[in-house]
Amino acid sequence: MISTDAAAAMVELYCQQLKLPGVRSSYQAIARDATDKSQSYVVFLGACLAQEIESRRQRRLANRLAAARFPAPKTLESFDFSAIPQLSKPKVLSLAEGAFIRGRENVICVGNPGTGKTHISIAVGISAIQAGYKVRFISAVTLAQELLQAQQEYRLPRYLKGWQSFDLVILDELGYLGLGPGGPLLFQFCAERYERGSILITTNLEFSRWIEVFGDPALTSALLDRLTHHAQILLFQGESYRFNQSKERLKEAGT
Ligand code: ADP
Ligand code: MG
C-alpha cells in the first residue's frame, strides 16, 4: 500500500503539472473535513474542484486589478454622495453595474478639481473588473506621450492594438495640460475605439474649451461628435472636497 506521505507528494506533483494551485493548497483541509463528516469521495472531489474555481477567480481579479494600474484604491462605499448633491447616486450605481461597457458607450465626468471625478472613475473601474471586464486607467497626458513615442518608433499600430483587449479605458485629467503633437494621436485613439470599446473621461473643461487641449477646432468637434454620440455625462458641480475638509478642520481647530 502506498504511504500517505507518498500519496501527498504525488498529489503535489500532479497539481503542479496540471496547474491546479487551488486544489493543491486546499485538498488536505477538505480531506480532513470530508473524513470528519463521513462524506463521499464524490463530495470531496466536488469541494476540491470548487476551490480551484474560486482560487482562479481570485487570481484573475487580482491580475486584472494590477493590470488596470489604478493610482489609488477608491470605492463607491467610501464616496460621500451628500458632498455633491447634484451628482445622481442611482446613475453612478447603474454605471458601476457595467451596462454601458456592454453597450460600448462612454462616460464623461466634467467638473472642477477635487470634486471626486477620479474617485468615481476608479470606483466604477473596480466594479467593472469585479463584473468581469478588463479595465485600464491612464492619464490623458501619459497616453498622449506614449502614443507619440510609439509613433516616433514606428510601432503605433502595434501599440494601439495592445489597447483593444481592454473593455474600458479610463482617461483621466483631460484638459489640465495641452497635448501638443499628441493631440491628433489621442484623437485617433478615441476614434478607433468608437463603438468598439468604452472610454471614461474625467475633465475639468466644459466641451466648448476642449479645443484648448486638442488645438484644432475641426478635430475637436469630430472627437466630441463620436465621444458624445453614445455617452453619459456626469456633472460634478461643487467645491473641492479636500478643500472643504481642510476648512472643516481649521474651524474645529478654532482658527
Ligand atoms: P477630481 O478628480 O475631481 O479632481 P478626486 O477624485 O481626485 O477629484 O478627489 C480628490 C480627493 O478627495 C480624493 O482623495 C478623493 O477620494 C476625495 N473625494 C472627493 N470627493 C469625495 C467625496 N464626495 N467623498 C469622499 N471622498 C471624496
Ligand atoms: Mg482627478
PDB file of C-alpha atoms and ligand atoms in Angstrom:
ATOM      1  CA  MET A   1       0.000   0.000   0.000  1.00  0.00           C
ATOM      2  CA  ILE A   2       1.209   3.473  -0.822  1.00  0.00           C
ATOM      3  CA  SER A   3       2.027   5.623   2.238  1.00  0.00           C
ATOM      4  CA  THR A   4       0.079   8.802   2.954  1.00  0.00           C
ATOM      5  CA  ASP A   5       3.249  10.857   2.570  1.00  0.00           C
ATOM      6  CA  ALA A   6       3.998   9.362  -0.833  1.00  0.00           C
ATOM      7  CA  ALA A   7       0.399   9.916  -1.946  1.00  0.00           C
ATOM      8  CA  ALA A   8       0.587  13.555  -0.799  1.00  0.00           C
ATOM      9  CA  ALA A   9       3.828  14.029  -2.713  1.00  0.00           C
ATOM     10  CA  MET A  10       2.161  12.677  -5.834  1.00  0.00           C
ATOM     11  CA  VAL A  11      -0.836  14.968  -5.414  1.00  0.00           C
ATOM     12  CA  GLU A  12       1.559  17.936  -5.066  1.00  0.00           C
ATOM     13  CA  LEU A  13       3.341  16.900  -8.244  1.00  0.00           C
ATOM     14  CA  TYR A  14       0.182  16.283 -10.243  1.00  0.00           C
ATOM     15  CA  CYS A  15      -1.284  19.590  -9.093  1.00  0.00           C
ATOM     16  CA  GLN A  16       1.855  21.373 -10.283  1.00  0.00           C
ATOM     17  CA  GLN A  17       1.824  19.609 -13.624  1.00  0.00           C
ATOM     18  CA  LEU A  18      -1.878  20.245 -14.167  1.00  0.00           C
ATOM     19  CA  LYS A  19      -1.602  23.787 -12.768  1.00  0.00           C
ATOM     20  CA  LEU A  20      -4.175  23.341 -10.007  1.00  0.00           C
ATOM     21  CA  PRO A  21      -2.951  25.643  -7.226  1.00  0.00           C
ATOM     22  CA  GLY A  22      -6.403  25.830  -5.646  1.00  0.00           C
ATOM     23  CA  VAL A  23      -6.611  22.051  -5.215  1.00  0.00           C
ATOM     24  CA  ARG A  24      -3.006  21.903  -4.061  1.00  0.00           C
ATOM     25  CA  SER A  25      -3.450  24.409  -1.256  1.00  0.00           C
ATOM     26  CA  SER A  26      -6.779  23.132  -0.027  1.00  0.00           C
ATOM     27  CA  TYR A  27      -7.181  19.412  -0.641  1.00  0.00           C
ATOM     28  CA  GLN A  28      -5.748  18.338   2.721  1.00  0.00           C
ATOM     29  CA  ALA A  29      -8.106  20.528   4.731  1.00  0.00           C
ATOM     30  CA  ILE A  30     -11.017  19.414   2.537  1.00  0.00           C
ATOM     31  CA  ALA A  31      -9.971  15.769   3.004  1.00  0.00           C
ATOM     32  CA  ARG A  32      -9.896  16.162   6.803  1.00  0.00           C
ATOM     33  CA  ASP A  33     -13.307  17.790   6.709  1.00  0.00           C
ATOM     34  CA  ALA A  34     -14.684  15.026   4.478  1.00  0.00           C
ATOM     35  CA  THR A  35     -13.335  12.369   6.885  1.00  0.00           C
ATOM     36  CA  ASP A  36     -14.816  14.166   9.907  1.00  0.00           C
ATOM     37  CA  LYS A  37     -18.196  14.396   8.224  1.00  0.00           C
ATOM     38  CA  SER A  38     -18.015  10.948   6.607  1.00  0.00           C
ATOM     39  CA  GLN A  39     -18.599  12.473   3.193  1.00  0.00           C
ATOM     40  CA  SER A  40     -18.319  10.506  -0.025  1.00  0.00           C
ATOM     41  CA  TYR A  41     -15.379  10.692  -2.440  1.00  0.00           C
ATOM     42  CA  VAL A  42     -17.598  12.474  -4.930  1.00  0.00           C
ATOM     43  CA  VAL A  43     -18.430  15.209  -2.416  1.00  0.00           C
ATOM     44  CA  PHE A  44     -14.708  15.517  -1.639  1.00  0.00           C
ATOM     45  CA  LEU A  45     -13.786  15.833  -5.308  1.00  0.00           C
ATOM     46  CA  GLY A  46     -16.519  18.409  -5.882  1.00  0.00           C
ATOM     47  CA  ALA A  47     -15.240  20.525  -2.985  1.00  0.00           C
ATOM     48  CA  CYS A  48     -11.663  20.375  -4.341  1.00  0.00           C
ATOM     49  CA  LEU A  49     -12.750  21.478  -7.813  1.00  0.00           C
ATOM     50  CA  ALA A  50     -14.920  24.268  -6.401  1.00  0.00           C
ATOM     51  CA  GLN A  51     -11.860  25.502  -4.527  1.00  0.00           C
ATOM     52  CA  GLU A  52      -9.847  25.506  -7.752  1.00  0.00           C
ATOM     53  CA  ILE A  53     -12.517  27.586  -9.481  1.00  0.00           C
ATOM     54  CA  GLU A  54     -12.586  30.051  -6.584  1.00  0.00           C
ATOM     55  CA  SER A  55      -8.811  30.384  -6.491  1.00  0.00           C
ATOM     56  CA  ARG A  56      -8.692  31.039 -10.246  1.00  0.00           C
ATOM     57  CA  ARG A  57     -11.410  33.691  -9.895  1.00  0.00           C
ATOM     58  CA  GLN A  58      -9.429  35.421  -7.139  1.00  0.00           C
ATOM     59  CA  ARG A  59      -6.222  35.301  -9.151  1.00  0.00           C
ATOM     60  CA  ARG A  60      -7.920  36.685 -12.255  1.00  0.00           C
ATOM     61  CA  LEU A  61      -9.395  39.510 -10.179  1.00  0.00           C
ATOM     62  CA  ALA A  62      -6.012  40.343  -8.616  1.00  0.00           C
ATOM     63  CA  ASN A  63      -4.295  40.255 -12.025  1.00  0.00           C
ATOM     64  CA  ARG A  64      -6.904  42.481 -13.594  1.00  0.00           C
ATOM     65  CA  LEU A  65      -6.770  44.967 -10.718  1.00  0.00           C
ATOM     66  CA  ALA A  66      -2.986  45.146 -11.098  1.00  0.00           C
ATOM     67  CA  ALA A  67      -3.249  45.471 -14.900  1.00  0.00           C
ATOM     68  CA  ALA A  68      -5.691  48.383 -14.520  1.00  0.00           C
ATOM     69  CA  ARG A  69      -2.990  50.456 -12.745  1.00  0.00           C
ATOM     70  CA  PHE A  70      -5.350  52.479 -10.604  1.00  0.00           C
ATOM     71  CA  PRO A  71      -3.414  55.220  -8.794  1.00  0.00           C
ATOM     72  CA  ALA A  72      -5.298  54.565  -5.532  1.00  0.00           C
ATOM     73  CA  PRO A  73      -7.983  52.157  -4.385  1.00  0.00           C
ATOM     74  CA  LYS A  74     -11.244  54.122  -4.320  1.00  0.00           C
ATOM     75  CA  THR A  75     -14.670  52.646  -3.799  1.00  0.00           C
ATOM     76  CA  LEU A  76     -18.282  53.735  -4.069  1.00  0.00           C
ATOM     77  CA  GLU A  77     -18.716  52.885  -0.380  1.00  0.00           C
ATOM     78  CA  SER A  78     -16.079  55.468   0.571  1.00  0.00           C
ATOM     79  CA  PHE A  79     -17.679  58.177  -1.588  1.00  0.00           C
ATOM     80  CA  ASP A  80     -19.786  60.730   0.249  1.00  0.00           C
ATOM     81  CA  PHE A  81     -22.609  61.466  -2.188  1.00  0.00           C
ATOM     82  CA  SER A  82     -24.078  64.084   0.173  1.00  0.00           C
ATOM     83  CA  ALA A  83     -20.997  66.255  -0.509  1.00  0.00           C
ATOM     84  CA  ILE A  84     -22.084  66.641  -4.137  1.00  0.00           C
ATOM     85  CA  PRO A  85     -25.898  66.589  -4.215  1.00  0.00           C
ATOM     86  CA  GLN A  86     -26.236  67.311  -7.952  1.00  0.00           C
ATOM     87  CA  LEU A  87     -24.497  64.056  -8.799  1.00  0.00           C
ATOM     88  CA  SER A  88     -27.142  61.350  -9.154  1.00  0.00           C
ATOM     89  CA  LYS A  89     -26.251  58.398  -6.936  1.00  0.00           C
ATOM     90  CA  PRO A  90     -28.581  55.974  -8.780  1.00  0.00           C
ATOM     91  CA  LYS A  91     -26.962  56.981 -12.073  1.00  0.00           C
ATOM     92  CA  VAL A  92     -23.477  56.319 -10.693  1.00  0.00           C
ATOM     93  CA  LEU A  93     -24.592  52.996  -9.197  1.00  0.00           C
ATOM     94  CA  SER A  94     -26.082  51.915 -12.501  1.00  0.00           C
ATOM     95  CA  LEU A  95     -22.825  52.822 -14.289  1.00  0.00           C
ATOM     96  CA  ALA A  96     -20.990  50.672 -11.766  1.00  0.00           C
ATOM     97  CA  GLU A  97     -23.080  47.695 -12.888  1.00  0.00           C
ATOM     98  CA  GLY A  98     -21.297  47.994 -16.235  1.00  0.00           C
ATOM     99  CA  ALA A  99     -24.187  48.010 -18.730  1.00  0.00           C
ATOM    100  CA  PHE A 100     -22.547  50.963 -20.507  1.00  0.00           C
ATOM    101  CA  ILE A 101     -19.489  48.789 -21.149  1.00  0.00           C
ATOM    102  CA  ARG A 102     -21.609  46.041 -22.664  1.00  0.00           C
ATOM    103  CA  GLY A 103     -23.147  48.714 -24.926  1.00  0.00           C
ATOM    104  CA  ARG A 104     -19.680  50.143 -25.735  1.00  0.00           C
ATOM    105  CA  GLU A 105     -20.861  53.514 -24.506  1.00  0.00           C
ATOM    106  CA  ASN A 106     -18.770  56.288 -22.998  1.00  0.00           C
ATOM    107  CA  VAL A 107     -18.890  58.269 -19.775  1.00  0.00           C
ATOM    108  CA  ILE A 108     -17.642  61.805 -19.401  1.00  0.00           C
ATOM    109  CA  CYS A 109     -17.144  63.269 -15.928  1.00  0.00           C
ATOM    110  CA  VAL A 110     -16.909  67.056 -16.080  1.00  0.00           C
ATOM    111  CA  GLY A 111     -16.252  69.354 -13.151  1.00  0.00           C
ATOM    112  CA  ASN A 112     -13.888  71.415 -11.043  1.00  0.00           C
ATOM    113  CA  PRO A 113     -10.758  69.920  -9.499  1.00  0.00           C
ATOM    114  CA  GLY A 114     -11.240  67.996  -6.267  1.00  0.00           C
ATOM    115  CA  THR A 115     -14.924  67.201  -6.789  1.00  0.00           C
ATOM    116  CA  GLY A 116     -14.419  63.423  -6.939  1.00  0.00           C
ATOM    117  CA  LYS A 117     -14.223  62.678 -10.669  1.00  0.00           C
ATOM    118  CA  THR A 118     -11.146  60.488 -10.416  1.00  0.00           C
ATOM    119  CA  HIS A 119     -12.530  58.808  -7.283  1.00  0.00           C
ATOM    120  CA  ILE A 120     -15.766  57.857  -9.052  1.00  0.00           C
ATOM    121  CA  SER A 121     -13.929  56.737 -12.199  1.00  0.00           C
ATOM    122  CA  ILE A 122     -11.716  54.363 -10.201  1.00  0.00           C
ATOM    123  CA  ALA A 123     -14.708  53.051  -8.236  1.00  0.00           C
ATOM    124  CA  VAL A 124     -16.615  52.394 -11.473  1.00  0.00           C
ATOM    125  CA  GLY A 125     -13.489  50.738 -12.897  1.00  0.00           C
ATOM    126  CA  ILE A 126     -13.108  48.415  -9.913  1.00  0.00           C
ATOM    127  CA  SER A 127     -16.802  47.441 -10.097  1.00  0.00           C
ATOM    128  CA  ALA A 128     -16.361  46.730 -13.802  1.00  0.00           C
ATOM    129  CA  ILE A 129     -13.424  44.425 -13.077  1.00  0.00           C
ATOM    130  CA  GLN A 130     -15.498  42.624 -10.462  1.00  0.00           C
ATOM    131  CA  ALA A 131     -18.190  42.211 -13.120  1.00  0.00           C
ATOM    132  CA  GLY A 132     -15.619  40.504 -15.368  1.00  0.00           C
ATOM    133  CA  TYR A 133     -14.439  43.353 -17.598  1.00  0.00           C
ATOM    134  CA  LYS A 134     -10.872  44.350 -18.418  1.00  0.00           C
ATOM    135  CA  VAL A 135     -10.116  47.928 -17.468  1.00  0.00           C
ATOM    136  CA  ARG A 136      -7.108  50.239 -17.811  1.00  0.00           C
ATOM    137  CA  PHE A 137      -6.618  53.603 -16.120  1.00  0.00           C
ATOM    138  CA  ILE A 138      -4.213  56.168 -17.602  1.00  0.00           C
ATOM    139  CA  SER A 139      -3.851  59.939 -17.534  1.00  0.00           C
ATOM    140  CA  ALA A 140      -4.617  61.665 -20.822  1.00  0.00           C
ATOM    141  CA  VAL A 141      -1.187  63.286 -20.889  1.00  0.00           C
ATOM    142  CA  THR A 142       0.635  59.986 -20.318  1.00  0.00           C
ATOM    143  CA  LEU A 143      -1.387  58.287 -23.036  1.00  0.00           C
ATOM    144  CA  ALA A 144      -0.675  61.134 -25.474  1.00  0.00           C
ATOM    145  CA  GLN A 145       3.050  60.856 -24.687  1.00  0.00           C
ATOM    146  CA  GLU A 146       3.051  57.085 -25.120  1.00  0.00           C
ATOM    147  CA  LEU A 147       1.197  57.395 -28.427  1.00  0.00           C
ATOM    148  CA  LEU A 148       3.711  59.957 -29.648  1.00  0.00           C
ATOM    149  CA  GLN A 149       6.637  57.799 -28.638  1.00  0.00           C
ATOM    150  CA  ALA A 150       5.109  54.751 -30.313  1.00  0.00           C
ATOM    151  CA  GLN A 151       4.660  56.778 -33.485  1.00  0.00           C
ATOM    152  CA  GLN A 152       8.246  58.034 -33.420  1.00  0.00           C
ATOM    153  CA  GLU A 153       9.428  54.444 -33.040  1.00  0.00           C
ATOM    154  CA  TYR A 154       7.212  53.213 -35.918  1.00  0.00           C
ATOM    155  CA  ARG A 155       5.189  50.919 -33.658  1.00  0.00           C
ATOM    156  CA  LEU A 156       1.932  52.894 -33.381  1.00  0.00           C
ATOM    157  CA  PRO A 157      -0.324  50.184 -34.911  1.00  0.00           C
ATOM    158  CA  ARG A 158       1.050  47.577 -32.509  1.00  0.00           C
ATOM    159  CA  TYR A 159       0.734  49.960 -29.568  1.00  0.00           C
ATOM    160  CA  LEU A 160      -2.876  50.768 -30.467  1.00  0.00           C
ATOM    161  CA  LYS A 161      -3.647  47.073 -30.820  1.00  0.00           C
ATOM    162  CA  GLY A 162      -2.447  46.477 -27.266  1.00  0.00           C
ATOM    163  CA  TRP A 163      -5.368  48.575 -26.050  1.00  0.00           C
ATOM    164  CA  GLN A 164      -8.024  46.574 -27.843  1.00  0.00           C
ATOM    165  CA  SER A 165      -8.131  43.942 -25.130  1.00  0.00           C
ATOM    166  CA  PHE A 166      -9.491  46.466 -22.625  1.00  0.00           C
ATOM    167  CA  ASP A 167     -13.268  46.776 -22.391  1.00  0.00           C
ATOM    168  CA  LEU A 168     -12.991  50.110 -20.599  1.00  0.00           C
ATOM    169  CA  VAL A 169     -10.239  52.719 -20.809  1.00  0.00           C
ATOM    170  CA  ILE A 170     -10.328  55.431 -18.150  1.00  0.00           C
ATOM    171  CA  LEU A 171      -8.714  58.582 -19.491  1.00  0.00           C
ATOM    172  CA  ASP A 172      -8.015  60.799 -16.515  1.00  0.00           C
ATOM    173  CA  GLU A 173      -7.435  64.543 -16.319  1.00  0.00           C
ATOM    174  CA  LEU A 174      -8.098  65.611 -19.855  1.00  0.00           C
ATOM    175  CA  GLY A 175      -7.527  69.336 -20.065  1.00  0.00           C
ATOM    176  CA  TYR A 176      -5.066  70.044 -17.288  1.00  0.00           C
ATOM    177  CA  LEU A 177      -2.240  70.203 -19.809  1.00  0.00           C
ATOM    178  CA  GLY A 178      -2.272  70.799 -23.555  1.00  0.00           C
ATOM    179  CA  LEU A 179      -1.388  67.699 -25.542  1.00  0.00           C
ATOM    180  CA  GLY A 180       0.694  69.360 -28.257  1.00  0.00           C
ATOM    181  CA  PRO A 181       1.577  66.958 -31.079  1.00  0.00           C
ATOM    182  CA  GLY A 182      -0.010  64.132 -29.034  1.00  0.00           C
ATOM    183  CA  GLY A 183      -3.456  65.722 -29.564  1.00  0.00           C
ATOM    184  CA  PRO A 184      -4.155  64.255 -33.024  1.00  0.00           C
ATOM    185  CA  LEU A 185      -2.906  60.864 -31.813  1.00  0.00           C
ATOM    186  CA  LEU A 186      -5.238  60.913 -28.840  1.00  0.00           C
ATOM    187  CA  PHE A 187      -7.988  61.765 -31.301  1.00  0.00           C
ATOM    188  CA  GLN A 188      -7.001  58.725 -33.384  1.00  0.00           C
ATOM    189  CA  PHE A 189      -7.017  56.573 -30.243  1.00  0.00           C
ATOM    190  CA  CYS A 190     -10.561  57.664 -29.338  1.00  0.00           C
ATOM    191  CA  ALA A 191     -11.754  57.396 -32.945  1.00  0.00           C
ATOM    192  CA  GLU A 192     -10.509  53.796 -33.169  1.00  0.00           C
ATOM    193  CA  ARG A 193     -12.368  52.844 -30.004  1.00  0.00           C
ATOM    194  CA  TYR A 194     -15.614  54.382 -31.241  1.00  0.00           C
ATOM    195  CA  GLU A 195     -18.378  51.752 -30.878  1.00  0.00           C
ATOM    196  CA  ARG A 196     -15.709  49.101 -30.217  1.00  0.00           C
ATOM    197  CA  GLY A 197     -14.887  49.783 -26.595  1.00  0.00           C
ATOM    198  CA  SER A 198     -15.818  52.167 -23.805  1.00  0.00           C
ATOM    199  CA  ILE A 199     -13.949  55.241 -22.689  1.00  0.00           C
ATOM    200  CA  LEU A 200     -14.495  57.064 -19.417  1.00  0.00           C
ATOM    201  CA  ILE A 201     -13.011  60.565 -19.448  1.00  0.00           C
ATOM    202  CA  THR A 202     -12.531  62.882 -16.499  1.00  0.00           C
ATOM    203  CA  THR A 203     -12.014  66.532 -17.312  1.00  0.00           C
ATOM    204  CA  ASN A 204     -12.111  69.962 -15.733  1.00  0.00           C
ATOM    205  CA  LEU A 205     -13.025  71.557 -19.073  1.00  0.00           C
ATOM    206  CA  GLU A 206     -16.510  72.003 -20.447  1.00  0.00           C
ATOM    207  CA  PHE A 207     -16.803  70.840 -24.055  1.00  0.00           C
ATOM    208  CA  SER A 208     -16.516  74.338 -25.519  1.00  0.00           C
ATOM    209  CA  ARG A 209     -12.967  74.512 -24.163  1.00  0.00           C
ATOM    210  CA  TRP A 210     -11.672  71.166 -25.441  1.00  0.00           C
ATOM    211  CA  ILE A 211     -10.122  73.000 -28.396  1.00  0.00           C
ATOM    212  CA  GLU A 212      -7.532  74.264 -25.905  1.00  0.00           C
ATOM    213  CA  VAL A 213      -6.401  70.678 -25.364  1.00  0.00           C
ATOM    214  CA  PHE A 214      -6.508  69.405 -28.913  1.00  0.00           C
ATOM    215  CA  GLY A 215      -5.528  72.646 -30.626  1.00  0.00           C
ATOM    216  CA  ASP A 216      -7.588  72.013 -33.758  1.00  0.00           C
ATOM    217  CA  PRO A 217     -11.291  73.021 -33.952  1.00  0.00           C
ATOM    218  CA  ALA A 218     -12.251  70.520 -36.698  1.00  0.00           C
ATOM    219  CA  LEU A 219     -10.559  67.642 -34.918  1.00  0.00           C
ATOM    220  CA  THR A 220     -12.079  68.615 -31.572  1.00  0.00           C
ATOM    221  CA  SER A 221     -15.604  68.741 -32.941  1.00  0.00           C
ATOM    222  CA  ALA A 222     -15.128  65.400 -34.732  1.00  0.00           C
ATOM    223  CA  LEU A 223     -13.918  63.885 -31.454  1.00  0.00           C
ATOM    224  CA  LEU A 224     -16.777  65.316 -29.422  1.00  0.00           C
ATOM    225  CA  ASP A 225     -19.217  64.089 -32.027  1.00  0.00           C
ATOM    226  CA  ARG A 226     -18.014  60.489 -31.652  1.00  0.00           C
ATOM    227  CA  LEU A 227     -17.443  60.548 -27.917  1.00  0.00           C
ATOM    228  CA  THR A 228     -20.789  62.024 -27.025  1.00  0.00           C
ATOM    229  CA  HIS A 229     -22.824  60.005 -29.555  1.00  0.00           C
ATOM    230  CA  HIS A 230     -23.314  57.208 -27.012  1.00  0.00           C
ATOM    231  CA  ALA A 231     -22.293  58.879 -23.782  1.00  0.00           C
ATOM    232  CA  GLN A 232     -23.498  59.543 -20.293  1.00  0.00           C
ATOM    233  CA  ILE A 233     -22.341  62.852 -18.926  1.00  0.00           C
ATOM    234  CA  LEU A 234     -21.837  63.278 -15.195  1.00  0.00           C
ATOM    235  CA  LEU A 235     -21.560  66.831 -13.918  1.00  0.00           C
ATOM    236  CA  PHE A 236     -19.503  67.329 -10.782  1.00  0.00           C
ATOM    237  CA  GLN A 237     -20.689  70.722  -9.616  1.00  0.00           C
ATOM    238  CA  GLY A 238     -19.399  71.934  -6.302  1.00  0.00           C
ATOM    239  CA  GLU A 239     -16.361  72.892  -4.332  1.00  0.00           C
ATOM    240  CA  SER A 240     -13.277  70.779  -3.835  1.00  0.00           C
ATOM    241  CA  TYR A 241     -13.949  68.010  -1.309  1.00  0.00           C
ATOM    242  CA  ARG A 242     -10.384  68.230   0.021  1.00  0.00           C
ATOM    243  CA  PHE A 243     -10.594  71.994   0.343  1.00  0.00           C
ATOM    244  CA  ASN A 244     -13.881  71.750   2.244  1.00  0.00           C
ATOM    245  CA  GLN A 245     -12.416  69.132   4.569  1.00  0.00           C
ATOM    246  CA  SER A 246      -9.405  71.333   5.293  1.00  0.00           C
ATOM    247  CA  LYS A 247     -11.758  74.229   6.036  1.00  0.00           C
ATOM    248  CA  GLU A 248     -13.713  71.992   8.466  1.00  0.00           C
ATOM    249  CA  ARG A 249     -10.503  71.006  10.237  1.00  0.00           C
ATOM    250  CA  LEU A 250      -9.418  74.627  10.547  1.00  0.00           C
ATOM    251  CA  LYS A 251     -12.834  75.523  12.000  1.00  0.00           C
ATOM    252  CA  GLU A 252     -12.571  72.699  14.539  1.00  0.00           C
ATOM    253  CA  ALA A 253      -9.103  73.908  15.498  1.00  0.00           C
ATOM    254  CA  GLY A 254     -10.682  77.311  16.196  1.00  0.00           C
ATOM    255  CA  THR A 255      -8.557  79.232  13.720  1.00  0.00           C
TER     256      THR A 255
HETATM  257  P1  ADP B   1     -11.030  65.234  -9.102  1.00  0.00           P
HETATM  258  O1  ADP B   1     -10.598  64.056  -9.897  1.00  0.00           O
HETATM  259  O2  ADP B   1     -12.411  65.697  -9.404  1.00  0.00           O
HETATM  260  O3  ADP B   1     -10.044  66.359  -9.151  1.00  0.00           O
HETATM  261  P2  ADP B   1     -10.588  63.452  -6.884  1.00  0.00           P
HETATM  262  O4  ADP B   1     -11.477  62.314  -7.230  1.00  0.00           O
HETATM  263  O5  ADP B   1      -9.145  63.274  -7.137  1.00  0.00           O
HETATM  264  O6  ADP B   1     -11.094  64.791  -7.575  1.00  0.00           O
HETATM  265  O7  ADP B   1     -10.825  63.821  -5.359  1.00  0.00           O
HETATM  266  C1  ADP B   1      -9.830  64.443  -4.557  1.00  0.00           C
HETATM  267  C2  ADP B   1      -9.747  63.707  -3.200  1.00  0.00           C
HETATM  268  O8  ADP B   1     -10.932  63.909  -2.461  1.00  0.00           O
HETATM  269  C3  ADP B   1      -9.586  62.215  -3.357  1.00  0.00           C
HETATM  270  O9  ADP B   1      -8.778  61.731  -2.307  1.00  0.00           O
HETATM  271  C4  ADP B   1     -10.998  61.688  -3.223  1.00  0.00           C
HETATM  272  O10 ADP B   1     -11.017  60.365  -2.703  1.00  0.00           O
HETATM  273  C5  ADP B   1     -11.614  62.682  -2.259  1.00  0.00           C
HETATM  274  N1  ADP B   1     -13.030  62.931  -2.517  1.00  0.00           N
HETATM  275  C6  ADP B   1     -13.548  63.784  -3.442  1.00  0.00           C
HETATM  276  N2  ADP B   1     -14.881  63.825  -3.376  1.00  0.00           N
HETATM  277  C7  ADP B   1     -15.236  62.953  -2.406  1.00  0.00           C
HETATM  278  C8  ADP B   1     -16.493  62.528  -1.861  1.00  0.00           C
HETATM  279  N3  ADP B   1     -17.670  63.073  -2.268  1.00  0.00           N
HETATM  280  N4  ADP B   1     -16.480  61.593  -0.875  1.00  0.00           N
HETATM  281  C9  ADP B   1     -15.303  61.092  -0.424  1.00  0.00           C
HETATM  282  N5  ADP B   1     -14.087  61.453  -0.886  1.00  0.00           N
HETATM  283  C10 ADP B   1     -14.043  62.371  -1.870  1.00  0.00           C
HETATM  284 MG    MG B   2      -8.860  63.874 -10.973  1.00  0.00          MG
END
